[in-house]
mmCIF file of N, CA, C and O in Angstrom:
data_model
loop_
_atom_site.group_PDB
_atom_site.id
_atom_site.type_symbol
_atom_site.label_atom_id
_atom_site.label_comp_id
_atom_site.label_asym_id
_atom_site.label_seq_id
_atom_site.Cartn_x
_atom_site.Cartn_y
_atom_site.Cartn_z
ATOM 1 N N GLN A 22 139.731 126.258 73.015
ATOM 2 C CA GLN A 22 138.479 125.843 72.963
ATOM 3 C C GLN A 22 137.683 126.792 73.643
ATOM 4 O O GLN A 22 136.612 127.144 73.667
ATOM 5 N N ALA A 23 138.318 127.729 75.094
ATOM 6 C CA ALA A 23 137.490 129.103 75.492
ATOM 7 C C ALA A 23 137.172 129.803 74.794
ATOM 8 O O ALA A 23 135.917 130.611 74.448
ATOM 9 N N TYR A 24 138.048 130.842 73.588
ATOM 10 C CA TYR A 24 137.316 131.388 72.009
ATOM 11 C C TYR A 24 137.901 130.762 71.172
ATOM 12 O O TYR A 24 137.964 131.617 70.792
ATOM 13 N N ALA A 25 137.917 129.945 70.767
ATOM 14 C CA ALA A 25 137.762 128.863 69.801
ATOM 15 C C ALA A 25 136.543 129.990 68.575
ATOM 16 O O ALA A 25 136.731 130.000 67.468
ATOM 17 N N ASP A 26 135.509 130.351 69.765
ATOM 18 C CA ASP A 26 134.278 130.198 68.831
ATOM 19 C C ASP A 26 133.876 131.827 68.525
ATOM 20 O O ASP A 26 133.004 132.294 68.154
ATOM 21 N N ILE A 27 134.468 132.555 68.818
ATOM 22 C CA ILE A 27 134.541 134.209 69.651
ATOM 23 C C ILE A 27 134.873 134.748 67.289
ATOM 24 O O ILE A 27 136.135 134.416 67.204
ATOM 25 N N GLY A 28 134.114 135.352 67.274
ATOM 26 C CA GLY A 28 133.622 135.690 65.717
ATOM 27 C C GLY A 28 134.485 137.106 65.642
ATOM 28 O O GLY A 28 134.799 138.443 66.374
ATOM 29 N N ASN A 29 134.015 137.723 64.661
ATOM 30 C CA ASN A 29 134.731 138.969 63.917
ATOM 31 C C ASN A 29 133.877 139.777 64.495
ATOM 32 O O ASN A 29 133.391 140.983 64.464
ATOM 33 N N ASN A 30 132.549 139.277 64.904
ATOM 34 C CA ASN A 30 131.504 140.499 65.422
ATOM 35 C C ASN A 30 131.739 140.731 67.011
ATOM 36 O O ASN A 30 131.113 142.249 67.250
ATOM 37 N N THR A 31 132.488 140.175 67.536
ATOM 38 C CA THR A 31 133.112 140.429 69.101
ATOM 39 C C THR A 31 134.352 141.962 68.938
ATOM 40 O O THR A 31 134.506 141.735 68.593
ATOM 41 N N VAL A 32 134.079 142.441 69.774
ATOM 42 C CA VAL A 32 134.683 143.740 69.757
ATOM 43 C C VAL A 32 135.198 143.762 70.609
ATOM 44 O O VAL A 32 136.562 144.396 71.238
ATOM 45 N N LYS A 33 135.076 142.622 72.135
ATOM 46 C CA LYS A 33 135.543 143.052 73.191
ATOM 47 C C LYS A 33 135.655 141.478 73.702
ATOM 48 O O LYS A 33 134.845 141.088 74.101
ATOM 49 N N VAL A 34 136.688 141.292 74.229
ATOM 50 C CA VAL A 34 136.139 139.737 75.603
ATOM 51 C C VAL A 34 137.152 140.778 76.596
ATOM 52 O O VAL A 34 138.308 141.440 77.078
ATOM 53 N N VAL A 35 136.197 140.122 78.103
ATOM 54 C CA VAL A 35 136.675 140.254 79.263
ATOM 55 C C VAL A 35 137.124 138.440 79.709
ATOM 56 O O VAL A 35 136.316 137.772 79.589
ATOM 57 N N ILE A 36 138.328 139.107 80.827
ATOM 58 C CA ILE A 36 138.674 137.446 81.360
ATOM 59 C C ILE A 36 138.913 137.565 82.609
ATOM 60 O O ILE A 36 139.102 138.756 83.361
ATOM 61 N N ASP A 37 137.777 137.291 83.222
ATOM 62 C CA ASP A 37 137.461 137.838 84.816
ATOM 63 C C ASP A 37 138.404 136.433 85.660
ATOM 64 O O ASP A 37 138.273 135.018 85.624
ATOM 65 N N LEU A 38 139.305 137.385 86.766
ATOM 66 C CA LEU A 38 140.058 135.812 87.394
ATOM 67 C C LEU A 38 139.615 136.822 89.046
ATOM 68 O O LEU A 38 140.208 136.236 89.744
ATOM 69 N N ARG A 39 138.277 136.629 88.852
ATOM 70 C CA ARG A 39 137.408 136.735 90.395
ATOM 71 C C ARG A 39 138.393 135.677 91.258
ATOM 72 O O ARG A 39 138.390 135.851 92.473
ATOM 73 N N GLU A 40 137.768 134.585 90.570
ATOM 74 C CA GLU A 40 138.350 133.517 91.518
ATOM 75 C C GLU A 40 139.436 132.640 91.574
ATOM 76 O O GLU A 40 140.226 131.678 92.303
ATOM 77 N N SER A 41 139.829 133.825 90.890
ATOM 78 C CA SER A 41 142.377 133.344 91.042
ATOM 79 C C SER A 41 143.077 134.035 91.577
ATOM 80 O O SER A 41 142.646 134.915 92.100
ATOM 81 N N ASP A 42 143.746 133.263 92.133
ATOM 82 C CA ASP A 42 144.813 133.316 93.164
ATOM 83 C C ASP A 42 145.913 132.836 92.917
ATOM 84 O O ASP A 42 146.463 133.915 93.657
ATOM 85 N N TYR A 43 146.288 132.396 91.676
ATOM 86 C CA TYR A 43 147.581 131.677 91.575
ATOM 87 C C TYR A 43 147.415 131.948 89.492
ATOM 88 O O TYR A 43 146.411 131.127 89.094
ATOM 89 N N MET A 44 148.642 131.654 89.188
ATOM 90 C CA MET A 44 148.843 132.161 88.413
ATOM 91 C C MET A 44 150.681 131.859 87.538
ATOM 92 O O MET A 44 151.329 132.533 88.582
ATOM 93 N N ASP A 45 150.583 130.812 87.123
ATOM 94 C CA ASP A 45 152.062 130.395 86.488
ATOM 95 C C ASP A 45 152.566 130.257 84.978
ATOM 96 O O ASP A 45 151.488 131.310 84.717
ATOM 97 N N SER A 46 153.318 130.315 84.812
ATOM 98 C CA SER A 46 154.022 130.341 83.515
ATOM 99 C C SER A 46 153.100 130.401 82.834
ATOM 100 O O SER A 46 152.791 130.704 81.309
ATOM 101 N N SER A 47 152.162 128.499 82.309
ATOM 102 C CA SER A 47 151.878 128.414 81.109
ATOM 103 C C SER A 47 150.467 128.890 81.208
ATOM 104 O O SER A 47 149.839 128.897 79.960
ATOM 105 N N ALA A 48 149.941 129.808 82.035
ATOM 106 C CA ALA A 48 148.443 130.531 82.080
ATOM 107 C C ALA A 48 149.381 131.942 81.673
ATOM 108 O O ALA A 48 148.559 132.780 80.463
ATOM 109 N N LEU A 49 150.265 132.418 81.873
ATOM 110 C CA LEU A 49 150.608 133.612 80.557
ATOM 111 C C LEU A 49 151.046 133.743 80.065
ATOM 112 O O LEU A 49 150.253 134.360 78.529
ATOM 113 N N GLY A 50 151.390 132.320 79.315
ATOM 114 C CA GLY A 50 151.492 131.855 78.299
ATOM 115 C C GLY A 50 150.129 132.101 76.934
ATOM 116 O O GLY A 50 150.011 131.603 76.254
ATOM 117 N N MET A 51 149.439 131.013 77.761
ATOM 118 C CA MET A 51 147.723 131.227 77.554
ATOM 119 C C MET A 51 147.351 132.519 77.400
ATOM 120 O O MET A 51 146.633 132.623 76.270
ATOM 121 N N LEU A 52 147.616 133.490 78.303
ATOM 122 C CA LEU A 52 147.100 134.622 77.542
ATOM 123 C C LEU A 52 147.900 135.445 76.837
ATOM 124 O O LEU A 52 147.436 135.524 75.502
ATOM 125 N N LEU A 53 149.086 135.366 76.300
ATOM 126 C CA LEU A 53 149.955 135.084 74.746
ATOM 127 C C LEU A 53 149.147 134.650 74.208
ATOM 128 O O LEU A 53 149.021 135.223 72.726
ATOM 129 N N ASN A 54 149.354 134.041 73.810
ATOM 130 C CA ASN A 54 148.527 132.838 72.635
ATOM 131 C C ASN A 54 146.856 133.579 72.616
ATOM 132 O O ASN A 54 146.420 133.811 71.070
ATOM 133 N N MET A 55 146.134 133.592 73.418
ATOM 134 C CA MET A 55 144.880 133.892 73.167
ATOM 135 C C MET A 55 144.806 135.559 72.156
ATOM 136 O O MET A 55 144.402 135.866 71.542
ATOM 137 N N LYS A 56 145.793 136.726 72.664
ATOM 138 C CA LYS A 56 146.019 137.629 72.603
ATOM 139 C C LYS A 56 146.235 137.773 70.858
ATOM 140 O O LYS A 56 146.001 138.453 69.649
ATOM 141 N N LYS A 57 147.721 136.697 70.315
ATOM 142 C CA LYS A 57 148.545 136.494 69.499
ATOM 143 C C LYS A 57 147.155 136.098 67.857
ATOM 144 O O LYS A 57 147.026 136.514 67.530
ATOM 145 N N THR A 58 146.176 134.206 69.064
ATOM 146 C CA THR A 58 145.250 134.494 68.075
ATOM 147 C C THR A 58 144.142 135.191 67.556
ATOM 148 O O THR A 58 143.673 135.309 66.638
ATOM 149 N N LEU A 59 143.347 136.196 69.342
ATOM 150 C CA LEU A 59 142.933 137.108 68.876
ATOM 151 C C LEU A 59 142.871 138.692 67.951
ATOM 152 O O LEU A 59 142.232 139.751 67.858
ATOM 153 N N GLY A 60 144.109 138.544 68.253
ATOM 154 C CA GLY A 60 144.769 140.503 68.631
ATOM 155 C C GLY A 60 144.121 140.910 66.635
ATOM 156 O O GLY A 60 143.664 141.839 67.404
ATOM 157 N N SER A 61 144.222 139.877 65.676
ATOM 158 C CA SER A 61 143.001 140.836 64.849
ATOM 159 C C SER A 61 141.660 140.644 64.600
ATOM 160 O O SER A 61 141.278 141.733 63.887
ATOM 161 N N THR A 62 141.122 140.230 65.836
ATOM 162 C CA THR A 62 139.648 139.743 65.406
ATOM 163 C C THR A 62 138.713 140.934 66.557
ATOM 164 O O THR A 62 137.926 141.340 66.273
ATOM 165 N N VAL A 63 139.529 141.363 68.086
ATOM 166 C CA VAL A 63 138.564 141.681 68.481
ATOM 167 C C VAL A 63 139.673 143.289 69.247
ATOM 168 O O VAL A 63 140.955 143.190 68.288
ATOM 169 N N ASP A 64 138.794 144.267 69.185
ATOM 170 C CA ASP A 64 139.614 145.239 69.446
ATOM 171 C C ASP A 64 140.686 145.260 70.905
ATOM 172 O O ASP A 64 141.137 145.878 71.073
ATOM 173 N N SER A 65 139.749 144.766 71.605
ATOM 174 C CA SER A 65 140.737 144.978 73.443
ATOM 175 C C SER A 65 139.944 144.057 74.050
ATOM 176 O O SER A 65 139.100 142.786 73.899
ATOM 177 N N ILE A 66 141.114 143.154 74.568
ATOM 178 C CA ILE A 66 141.176 142.585 75.910
ATOM 179 C C ILE A 66 141.264 142.697 77.361
ATOM 180 O O ILE A 66 142.700 143.148 77.682
ATOM 181 N N ARG A 67 140.097 142.824 77.559
ATOM 182 C CA ARG A 67 140.800 142.828 79.179
ATOM 183 C C ARG A 67 140.465 142.429 80.721
ATOM 184 O O ARG A 67 139.766 140.824 80.206
ATOM 185 N N ILE A 68 141.288 142.127 80.765
ATOM 186 C CA ILE A 68 141.545 141.044 81.952
ATOM 187 C C ILE A 68 140.845 142.433 83.753
ATOM 188 O O ILE A 68 140.931 143.007 84.007
ATOM 189 N N SER A 69 139.966 141.770 84.211
ATOM 190 C CA SER A 69 138.838 142.419 85.097
ATOM 191 C C SER A 69 139.523 141.416 86.281
ATOM 192 O O SER A 69 139.808 139.960 86.080
ATOM 193 N N ASN A 70 139.131 141.982 87.514
ATOM 194 C CA ASN A 70 138.772 141.059 88.574
ATOM 195 C C ASN A 70 140.513 140.620 89.158
ATOM 196 O O ASN A 70 139.791 139.698 89.538
ATOM 197 N N CYS A 71 141.180 141.586 89.297
ATOM 198 C CA CYS A 71 142.624 140.707 89.308
ATOM 199 C C CYS A 71 142.655 140.627 91.164
ATOM 200 O O CYS A 71 142.411 141.750 91.363
ATOM 201 N N GLN A 72 142.808 139.763 92.036
ATOM 202 C CA GLN A 72 143.321 139.844 93.033
ATOM 203 C C GLN A 72 144.787 140.137 93.122
ATOM 204 O O GLN A 72 145.912 140.162 92.151
ATOM 205 N N PRO A 73 145.127 141.471 93.999
ATOM 206 C CA PRO A 73 146.629 142.497 94.527
ATOM 207 C C PRO A 73 147.837 141.205 93.519
ATOM 208 O O PRO A 73 148.547 141.960 93.409
ATOM 209 N N GLN A 74 148.013 140.465 94.015
ATOM 210 C CA GLN A 74 148.917 139.113 93.947
ATOM 211 C C GLN A 74 149.261 138.669 92.550
ATOM 212 O O GLN A 74 150.036 139.022 91.693
ATOM 213 N N LEU A 75 148.125 138.090 91.991
ATOM 214 C CA LEU A 75 148.155 139.014 90.348
ATOM 215 C C LEU A 75 148.470 139.230 89.343
ATOM 216 O O LEU A 75 149.264 140.249 88.947
ATOM 217 N N LYS A 76 147.671 140.777 89.891
ATOM 218 C CA LYS A 76 148.142 142.311 88.854
ATOM 219 C C LYS A 76 149.306 142.508 89.359
ATOM 220 O O LYS A 76 150.148 143.229 88.173
ATOM 221 N N LYS A 77 150.103 142.024 89.954
ATOM 222 C CA LYS A 77 151.343 142.440 90.602
ATOM 223 C C LYS A 77 152.190 141.584 89.555
ATOM 224 O O LYS A 77 153.542 142.024 89.111
ATOM 225 N N ILE A 78 151.947 139.786 89.100
ATOM 226 C CA ILE A 78 152.542 139.389 88.721
ATOM 227 C C ILE A 78 152.386 139.469 86.699
ATOM 228 O O ILE A 78 153.087 139.549 86.150
ATOM 229 N N LEU A 79 151.259 139.995 86.659
ATOM 230 C CA LEU A 79 151.262 141.187 85.587
ATOM 231 C C LEU A 79 151.669 141.559 84.904
ATOM 232 O O LEU A 79 152.551 142.102 84.292
ATOM 233 N N GLN A 80 151.687 143.065 86.016
ATOM 234 C CA GLN A 80 152.926 144.000 85.856
ATOM 235 C C GLN A 80 154.384 143.533 85.755
ATOM 236 O O GLN A 80 155.435 144.476 85.351
ATOM 237 N N ILE A 81 154.307 142.886 86.403
ATOM 238 C CA ILE A 81 156.326 142.579 86.802
ATOM 239 C C ILE A 81 156.978 141.606 85.268
ATOM 240 O O ILE A 81 157.182 141.990 84.668
ATOM 241 N N SER A 82 155.585 140.978 84.729
ATOM 242 C CA SER A 82 155.538 140.268 83.364
ATOM 243 C C SER A 82 155.081 141.394 82.417
ATOM 244 O O SER A 82 155.049 140.919 80.908
ATOM 245 N N ARG A 83 155.218 142.468 82.685
ATOM 246 C CA ARG A 83 154.854 143.877 81.878
ATOM 247 C C ARG A 83 153.256 143.100 80.586
ATOM 248 O O ARG A 83 153.261 143.774 79.318
ATOM 249 N N PHE A 84 152.081 142.505 81.182
ATOM 250 C CA PHE A 84 151.498 142.833 80.676
ATOM 251 C C PHE A 84 150.415 143.487 80.614
ATOM 252 O O PHE A 84 149.293 143.435 79.981
ATOM 253 N N ASP A 85 150.994 144.532 81.765
ATOM 254 C CA ASP A 85 150.040 145.308 80.999
ATOM 255 C C ASP A 85 150.390 146.353 80.583
ATOM 256 O O ASP A 85 149.472 147.391 80.289
ATOM 257 N N LYS A 86 150.871 146.309 79.165
ATOM 258 C CA LYS A 86 151.470 146.649 78.150
ATOM 259 C C LYS A 86 150.907 145.853 76.838
ATOM 260 O O LYS A 86 150.182 146.813 76.262
ATOM 261 N N LYS A 87 150.105 144.977 77.035
ATOM 262 C CA LYS A 87 149.396 144.220 76.064
ATOM 263 C C LYS A 87 148.084 143.909 76.578
ATOM 264 O O LYS A 87 146.979 143.844 75.326
ATOM 265 N N PHE A 88 147.377 143.968 77.487
ATOM 266 C CA PHE A 88 145.936 144.093 77.523
ATOM 267 C C PHE A 88 145.564 145.041 78.590
ATOM 268 O O PHE A 88 146.506 145.399 79.406
ATOM 269 N N ASP A 89 144.237 144.983 79.084
ATOM 270 C CA ASP A 89 143.574 146.353 79.818
ATOM 271 C C ASP A 89 143.224 145.921 81.090
ATOM 272 O O ASP A 89 142.862 144.296 81.075
ATOM 273 N N ILE A 90 144.040 146.212 82.371
ATOM 274 C CA ILE A 90 143.808 144.986 83.587
ATOM 275 C C ILE A 90 142.999 145.719 84.192
ATOM 276 O O ILE A 90 143.791 147.269 84.473
ATOM 277 N N ASP A 91 142.697 145.602 84.693
ATOM 278 C CA ASP A 91 141.829 146.751 86.089
ATOM 279 C C ASP A 91 142.033 145.616 87.184
ATOM 280 O O ASP A 91 141.213 144.258 87.498
#
């Protein structure tokens, strides 16, 4: 539901993980599902404000190849 209303006019989606300190496989799956659903609609999906431990999880899972991560 978080991204169900994103329309064709949206160019960029930013996922702010500022308040997250843990991510499990279901969260990774939700990110992949969002990428699959929005892939042709938006130009880029950025994951921002990652804690170091989350950034490491995303890099190990090779999400840095699918998303812009900072």
